[in-house]
XYZ file of C-alpha atoms in Angstrom:
438
model
C 8.633 13.315 -6.389
C 5.056 13.764 -7.623
C 4.424 10.028 -7.292
C 5.405 10.164 -3.609
C 3.070 13.118 -3.012
C 0.128 11.238 -4.557
C 0.861 8.152 -2.439
C 1.209 10.284 0.719
C -2.236 11.813 0.199
C -3.663 8.336 -0.454
C -2.027 7.032 2.728
C -3.458 9.896 4.805
C -6.940 9.187 3.429
C -6.690 5.489 4.290
C -5.326 6.262 7.756
C -8.204 8.636 8.544
C -10.714 5.949 7.521
C -8.991 3.334 9.662
C -8.848 5.491 12.767
C -12.589 6.153 12.466
C -13.376 2.406 12.690
C -13.569 0.428 15.952
C -14.454 -3.117 14.817
C -12.090 -6.015 15.353
C -10.115 -7.327 12.395
C -9.579 -10.849 11.057
C -7.504 -12.002 14.081
C -8.228 -11.545 17.775
C -5.743 -12.871 20.340
C -7.348 -13.384 23.757
C -4.798 -13.894 26.526
C -6.734 -15.838 29.165
C -4.190 -15.194 31.928
C -4.560 -11.397 31.734
C -7.528 -9.192 32.610
C -7.320 -6.376 30.051
C -10.074 -3.927 29.144
C -10.814 -4.077 25.410
C -11.064 -0.307 25.074
C -7.730 0.529 26.695
C -4.411 1.228 24.989
C -0.935 0.533 26.306
C 2.635 0.916 25.146
C 6.223 1.521 26.138
C 9.419 3.076 24.788
C 12.541 0.896 24.996
C 15.962 2.541 24.445
C 18.873 0.549 23.044
C 22.226 1.000 21.280
C 24.189 -0.795 18.559
C 27.167 -0.480 16.224
C 27.754 -1.262 12.550
C 29.894 0.069 9.708
C 27.130 2.178 8.156
C 25.992 4.015 11.290
C 28.952 3.874 13.647
C 27.800 3.840 17.264
C 24.055 4.479 17.302
C 21.481 5.258 19.964
C 17.909 4.215 19.320
C 14.464 3.768 20.783
C 11.559 1.539 19.842
C 7.914 2.028 20.803
C 5.655 -1.017 21.122
C 1.971 -0.379 21.683
C -1.506 -1.767 21.260
C -4.914 -0.119 20.931
C -3.858 3.345 19.748
C -5.388 3.088 16.261
C -8.013 0.403 16.937
C -8.331 -1.960 19.929
C -6.573 -4.877 18.190
C -3.916 -2.907 16.262
C -0.263 -3.348 17.260
C 1.946 -0.306 16.588
C 5.726 -0.449 16.174
C 7.789 2.743 15.868
C 11.574 2.926 15.792
C 14.158 5.668 15.436
C 17.950 5.740 15.595
C 20.810 8.169 14.962
C 24.456 7.200 14.552
C 27.785 8.926 15.012
C 28.291 8.761 11.215
C 25.297 11.094 10.761
C 22.980 8.355 9.514
C 19.470 8.132 10.943
C 16.274 6.151 10.431
C 12.548 6.490 11.159
C 10.154 3.534 10.985
C 6.414 3.102 11.643
C 4.156 0.056 11.253
C 0.551 -0.686 12.210
C -0.708 -4.245 11.830
C -4.164 -5.759 11.433
C -6.203 -2.578 10.896
C -9.887 -3.115 10.126
C -11.571 -1.436 7.146
C -14.841 -0.078 8.624
C -17.227 -1.073 5.828
C -16.172 -4.730 5.492
C -16.004 -7.707 7.854
C -13.363 -9.453 5.749
C -11.017 -6.683 4.570
C -8.114 -5.396 6.663
C -4.755 -3.718 6.073
C -1.188 -3.497 7.379
C 0.828 -0.290 6.960
C 4.616 0.131 6.892
C 6.561 3.368 6.307
C 10.279 4.050 6.600
C 12.729 6.879 5.944
C 16.505 6.444 6.160
C 19.317 8.896 5.587
C 22.690 7.238 5.153
C 26.004 9.042 5.453
C 27.760 5.877 4.310
C 26.284 2.711 2.846
C 27.700 -0.107 0.708
C 25.351 -0.736 -2.216
C 25.948 -3.787 -4.425
C 25.431 -2.088 -7.794
C 27.656 -1.700 -10.857
C 30.080 1.191 -10.727
C 33.128 0.011 -8.822
C 36.077 0.651 -11.217
C 37.966 -2.328 -9.760
C 35.401 -4.708 -11.331
C 34.690 -3.421 -14.863
C 33.725 -6.843 -16.271
C 31.770 -8.265 -13.322
C 28.120 -7.613 -12.600
C 27.639 -6.587 -8.975
C 25.226 -8.764 -7.035
C 25.582 -11.854 -9.238
C 26.207 -15.196 -7.556
C 29.926 -15.240 -8.328
C 30.523 -11.539 -7.696
C 33.206 -10.415 -5.275
C 32.175 -9.216 -1.824
C 34.270 -6.117 -2.599
C 32.205 -5.289 -5.699
C 30.085 -2.546 -4.180
C 29.892 1.232 -4.290
C 30.379 3.369 -1.187
C 27.523 5.840 -1.304
C 25.412 8.287 0.659
C 21.802 9.324 0.300
C 18.292 8.585 1.453
C 15.743 5.788 1.160
C 11.936 6.156 1.384
C 9.664 3.144 1.619
C 5.887 2.810 1.943
C 3.375 0.021 1.485
C -0.211 -0.725 2.396
C -1.096 -4.415 2.412
C -4.833 -5.027 1.928
C -5.987 -8.562 2.789
C -9.352 -10.127 2.043
C -10.342 -13.334 3.831
C -12.225 -15.766 1.580
C -15.181 -17.679 3.136
C -13.413 -21.064 2.934
C -12.239 -23.528 5.572
C -11.634 -21.826 8.930
C -12.344 -18.513 7.226
C -15.950 -19.499 6.557
C -17.191 -17.861 9.755
C -17.383 -14.074 9.928
C -14.118 -12.649 11.375
C -12.540 -12.196 13.792
C -11.146 -15.631 14.528
C -10.467 -15.726 18.270
C -7.209 -17.382 19.333
C -7.249 -18.258 23.045
C -3.799 -18.029 24.627
C -2.465 -19.214 27.958
C 0.783 -17.431 28.812
C 1.219 -16.647 25.127
C 0.749 -20.254 23.953
C -2.198 -21.181 21.758
C -5.021 -23.332 23.109
C -5.201 -25.821 20.236
C -8.992 -26.072 20.204
C -8.980 -22.476 18.874
C -6.447 -23.151 16.066
C -7.217 -21.847 12.577
C -5.739 -24.702 10.552
C -3.283 -27.557 10.460
C -5.842 -30.372 10.235
C -4.868 -31.604 6.755
C -4.155 -29.839 3.468
C -7.611 -28.892 2.182
C -8.495 -25.199 1.671
C -12.212 -26.056 1.757
C -11.998 -27.626 5.216
C -8.907 -26.391 7.061
C -6.951 -23.135 7.271
C -7.644 -19.726 5.789
C -7.254 -18.454 2.223
C -6.501 -14.771 1.628
C -6.240 -12.458 -1.361
C -3.750 -9.629 -0.926
C -3.247 -6.366 -2.788
C -0.186 -4.322 -1.871
C 0.398 -0.864 -3.405
C 4.096 -0.124 -2.876
C 6.481 2.767 -3.336
C 10.219 3.041 -2.763
C 12.703 5.745 -3.710
C 16.341 4.907 -3.032
C 18.472 7.902 -3.997
C 22.209 7.294 -3.518
C 25.321 9.125 -4.746
C 28.691 7.409 -5.023
C 31.292 8.970 -2.737
C 34.229 8.258 -5.042
C 32.693 8.759 -8.494
C 29.876 11.218 -7.666
C 27.535 9.044 -9.779
C 23.831 8.927 -8.958
C 22.359 5.488 -8.187
C 18.605 5.984 -8.428
C 16.252 3.098 -7.734
C 12.679 4.328 -7.780
C 9.758 1.934 -8.106
C 6.011 1.968 -7.576
C 3.407 -0.624 -8.407
C 1.203 -3.410 -7.134
C 1.722 -6.860 -5.672
C -1.001 -9.504 -5.914
C -0.770 -12.488 -3.554
C -2.786 -15.647 -3.036
C -2.044 -17.118 0.408
C -3.223 -20.367 1.964
C -2.410 -20.299 5.674
C -3.020 -23.780 7.059
C -1.123 -23.285 10.327
C -2.547 -23.462 13.827
C -1.624 -19.859 14.753
C -0.398 -17.291 12.231
C 1.710 -15.493 14.846
C 3.810 -18.433 16.062
C 3.021 -21.627 14.098
C 3.693 -25.014 15.672
C 2.252 -27.274 12.954
C 0.727 -27.065 9.486
C 1.897 -25.249 6.382
C 1.652 -21.954 4.500
C 1.850 -21.242 0.750
C 2.167 -17.824 -0.925
C 2.124 -17.072 -4.667
C 2.953 -13.435 -5.512
C 2.856 -11.489 -8.763
C 4.588 -8.072 -8.612
C 4.373 -5.376 -11.283
C 5.784 -1.883 -11.710
C 3.715 -0.270 -14.473
C 6.206 2.536 -15.121
C 3.969 5.171 -13.538
C 6.886 7.244 -12.188
C 9.276 9.296 -14.304
C 12.387 7.517 -13.040
C 11.029 3.969 -12.879
C 10.860 1.280 -15.544
C 8.250 -1.403 -16.043
C 9.152 -4.763 -14.554
C 7.477 -8.021 -13.555
C 8.419 -10.606 -10.913
C 6.791 -13.822 -9.689
C 7.621 -15.625 -6.446
C 6.401 -18.695 -4.555
C 6.952 -19.682 -0.946
C 6.169 -22.866 0.985
C 6.626 -23.071 4.770
C 6.137 -26.202 6.879
C 6.053 -26.630 10.673
C 6.364 -29.702 12.930
C 5.535 -29.647 16.636
C 8.201 -31.598 18.524
C 6.335 -31.230 21.812
C 7.432 -29.995 25.214
C 10.147 -31.318 27.508
C 11.290 -30.962 31.094
C 12.979 -27.627 30.317
C 11.053 -26.506 27.222
C 7.483 -25.251 26.911
C 7.572 -25.783 23.177
C 9.873 -27.087 20.446
C 9.193 -26.541 16.750
C 11.054 -27.507 13.572
C 10.332 -25.048 10.742
C 11.231 -25.366 7.054
C 10.884 -22.807 4.262
C 11.583 -22.783 0.519
C 11.286 -19.573 -1.509
C 11.877 -19.075 -5.218
C 11.579 -16.110 -7.570
C 11.849 -15.198 -11.254
C 11.557 -12.021 -13.349
C 10.025 -12.749 -16.809
C 10.672 -9.170 -17.985
C 14.408 -9.254 -17.148
C 15.761 -9.266 -20.722
C 13.146 -6.882 -22.190
C 14.287 -3.336 -22.845
C 13.256 0.045 -24.250
C 15.114 3.253 -25.070
C 14.753 6.363 -22.937
C 14.604 9.993 -24.135
C 18.401 10.074 -24.335
C 18.619 6.959 -26.478
C 19.917 4.771 -23.657
C 18.724 1.189 -23.310
C 16.742 0.534 -20.115
C 16.093 -3.053 -19.098
C 12.793 -3.980 -17.468
C 14.401 -5.321 -14.324
C 13.343 -5.011 -10.676
C 15.630 -2.845 -8.531
C 18.117 -4.716 -6.364
C 15.777 -4.705 -3.325
C 12.862 -6.286 -5.257
C 12.446 -9.531 -7.162
C 15.110 -12.227 -6.855
C 17.261 -10.837 -4.064
C 19.105 -12.524 -1.184
C 20.703 -11.046 1.917
C 19.158 -9.138 4.793
C 16.197 -9.596 7.119
C 14.518 -12.713 5.721
C 16.772 -14.738 3.415
C 20.531 -15.334 3.716
C 20.755 -13.411 6.976
C 24.539 -13.824 7.092
C 24.931 -11.406 4.168
C 24.275 -7.657 3.853
C 20.902 -6.452 2.580
C 20.461 -7.108 -1.177
C 23.951 -8.625 -1.394
C 22.799 -10.905 -4.252
C 20.239 -9.994 -6.918
C 19.564 -11.422 -10.375
C 16.780 -12.698 -12.630
C 16.067 -15.879 -10.633
C 16.677 -17.164 -7.117
C 15.985 -19.998 -4.715
C 16.532 -20.270 -0.968
C 15.988 -22.978 1.650
C 15.830 -22.395 5.417
C 15.566 -24.724 8.398
C 14.952 -23.306 11.897
C 14.799 -25.016 15.296
C 12.674 -22.920 17.682
C 13.117 -23.741 21.376
C 10.943 -22.050 24.021
C 12.510 -22.467 27.511
C 10.329 -22.654 30.608
C 12.778 -20.272 32.297
C 11.879 -16.667 31.436
C 13.897 -13.879 33.133
C 12.695 -11.045 30.847
C 10.117 -9.790 33.333
C 12.934 -8.964 35.767
C 14.851 -6.649 33.414
C 14.164 -3.000 34.475
C 13.804 -1.447 30.997
C 11.189 -3.958 29.855
C 9.646 -5.173 33.104
C 6.360 -3.343 32.403
C 5.893 -5.166 29.106
C 3.942 -8.396 29.016
C 6.435 -10.948 27.655
C 4.965 -14.415 28.331
C 7.700 -16.301 26.479
C 10.961 -16.082 24.617
C 12.586 -18.436 22.099
C 16.078 -19.578 21.289
C 16.457 -20.214 17.567
C 19.112 -21.920 15.476
C 18.964 -21.830 11.680
C 20.724 -22.789 8.453
C 20.063 -21.299 4.997
C 21.283 -22.298 1.526
C 20.426 -20.484 -1.697
C 21.660 -18.613 -4.740
C 20.714 -16.276 -7.580
C 21.119 -16.920 -11.316
C 20.602 -15.173 -14.667
C 17.994 -17.759 -15.749
C 15.603 -20.157 -14.061
C 17.686 -23.309 -14.358
C 17.194 -25.701 -11.436
C 20.543 -27.393 -11.977
C 22.416 -24.078 -11.831
C 20.294 -22.769 -8.959
C 21.372 -25.787 -6.899
C 25.092 -25.426 -7.586
C 27.592 -23.091 -5.876
C 24.940 -22.171 -3.308
C 25.527 -19.620 -0.560
C 25.137 -20.566 3.104
C 24.177 -18.662 6.256
C 24.323 -20.220 9.721
C 23.095 -18.487 12.826
C 21.012 -18.191 15.944
C 18.636 -15.752 17.489
C 16.450 -14.704 20.378
C 12.747 -13.992 19.900
C 10.029 -12.877 22.290
C 6.292 -12.268 22.254
C 5.637 -8.608 23.124
C 2.132 -7.136 22.830
C 1.189 -10.201 20.763
C 4.006 -9.365 18.331
C 7.090 -11.549 17.827
C 10.247 -9.428 18.163
C 13.453 -11.025 16.872
C 17.205 -10.497 16.920
C 19.089 -12.894 14.629
C 22.872 -13.208 14.292
C 24.236 -15.096 11.273
C 27.610 -15.767 9.676
C 28.607 -16.553 6.095
C 31.796 -16.922 4.085
C 31.844 -13.117 3.790
C 31.490 -12.301 7.494
C 28.408 -11.851 9.644
C 25.314 -9.739 10.169
C 22.842 -8.858 12.930
C 19.197 -8.668 11.832
C 16.584 -7.016 14.093
C 12.910 -6.874 13.127
C 9.440 -8.099 14.099
C 7.656 -11.336 13.111
C 9.310 -14.621 12.297
C 11.079 -14.588 8.893
C 8.494 -17.209 7.848
C-alpha cells in the first residue's frame, strides 16, 4: 500500500494549500433572487434509506454544503451502512481555486467502500470456463460473488485557456434567476468556434484505485490496483456548464497507468465524447425543456500487449474492469450493474429529455425544506451501446445493449443531484449521484 500512502500525503498537501486560498475559481454562480453573504457557509444533513442485493436494507446520510473550503466550493459527503455489513464513505469538493493562479482549479473525490457481498463481472465462475466475463455476449450469471474493499481517489486539475469566453480573467459570472441562467451571461453556445465562443480547458487527473476482492466460493483474490494520469482536452461550448440548454461539449481523454505500483500493470486507453443540447423552450406547465444527446467511444491500444511477471505468468496491459471501455453503472448503460461490460473497445449513445415543471413542491418537504432548491427536473432517457474486442464500427453497432429509464433531478446548492431508474434485458438498477451524466 506504499503507493496509497504517497498519494495520501500528496492529497493532504494539496488540501492544505486549497484551504489557505480565498479567491473565486473559474465559475461563479450568482443567484439574483437570494441575498447571501459571500463569506458565509451553509449546509445540511439529509438522512435516507434504500435497499439492494449488495447492502440489504441500508440507512444513509448525505451532507450538502457550500463555503466550507472556499466561498464558491460545493462539498458533498455521503455515508451508508447496510444490514449485510457493507458500508461506504464518500467525499467530494468541487471547483477549488489554486491560490497562485487565476486559471487553475481542482476537483477532489475520495471514496472507501467495504462490501460484505458484491457481484464482480470477472473471470472465475466455474460455470463459464470458456466465456470471458464482461464481454458483450457474456451471460448475466457470469460473475463472482465476492467480498472486500474498494479505495478510490482522484484530483482533477483544470486550466482554462485564454480563448473564446475564457479570454477574460476568471471567474465567469453566471447570473441565475430561480436557478435558471440569464442568457446574456452564458459562456458559449453561439456557434462552434473555440476562438470566439465557449471555453477550452486542459485537464490533468492523477488517479488511484485499489479494489481488493476475495471470491466467497473459491477463496481466490481478485486484485485490481491502478494508478496513473489522465490528460483531457475539453471544449465546452454550452451556455451553462451546470445545466446546459443549448450548445455542445467535446472531450478527448488519454489515460495511462505507468506501472508505478507493485500490483498494477501498464495500460493505455483513449476516449472521446460529444454532447449536444437543444433548447425546446418553455410551455404553460414547464419552465424549461431540453433535448440532450451524447455519444461516447473508447479504445485501449495496449490491450493485446503483455509481459511476464516474476512468477513467469503472462500479464496483459489491460485497464481494470472499472477503467477504459466499460459500460454499466452511473453514466453509461444505467440499466446494468456497475462495470457489467468491459472490453478493448466500446461505444454508447444516449438521448435524454429534460423537463422542468413550474410546479415545485420540494420546499414543503420537512427534511429538505431548509435547502434552496429552485427547480427540479423530470428526465426520460434511452441508451444503446456495446463493447467489443477490437475497434470495428460494424461490430460495435451490432447486438447492442439497451437501457431505458427515467429520473428526478434537482438543483441543490448550485449542484445537480440526480436519481435515475433504468431497466434492461437483465433487470433494472437505481443510480444516485450528483451532476448530469453528460
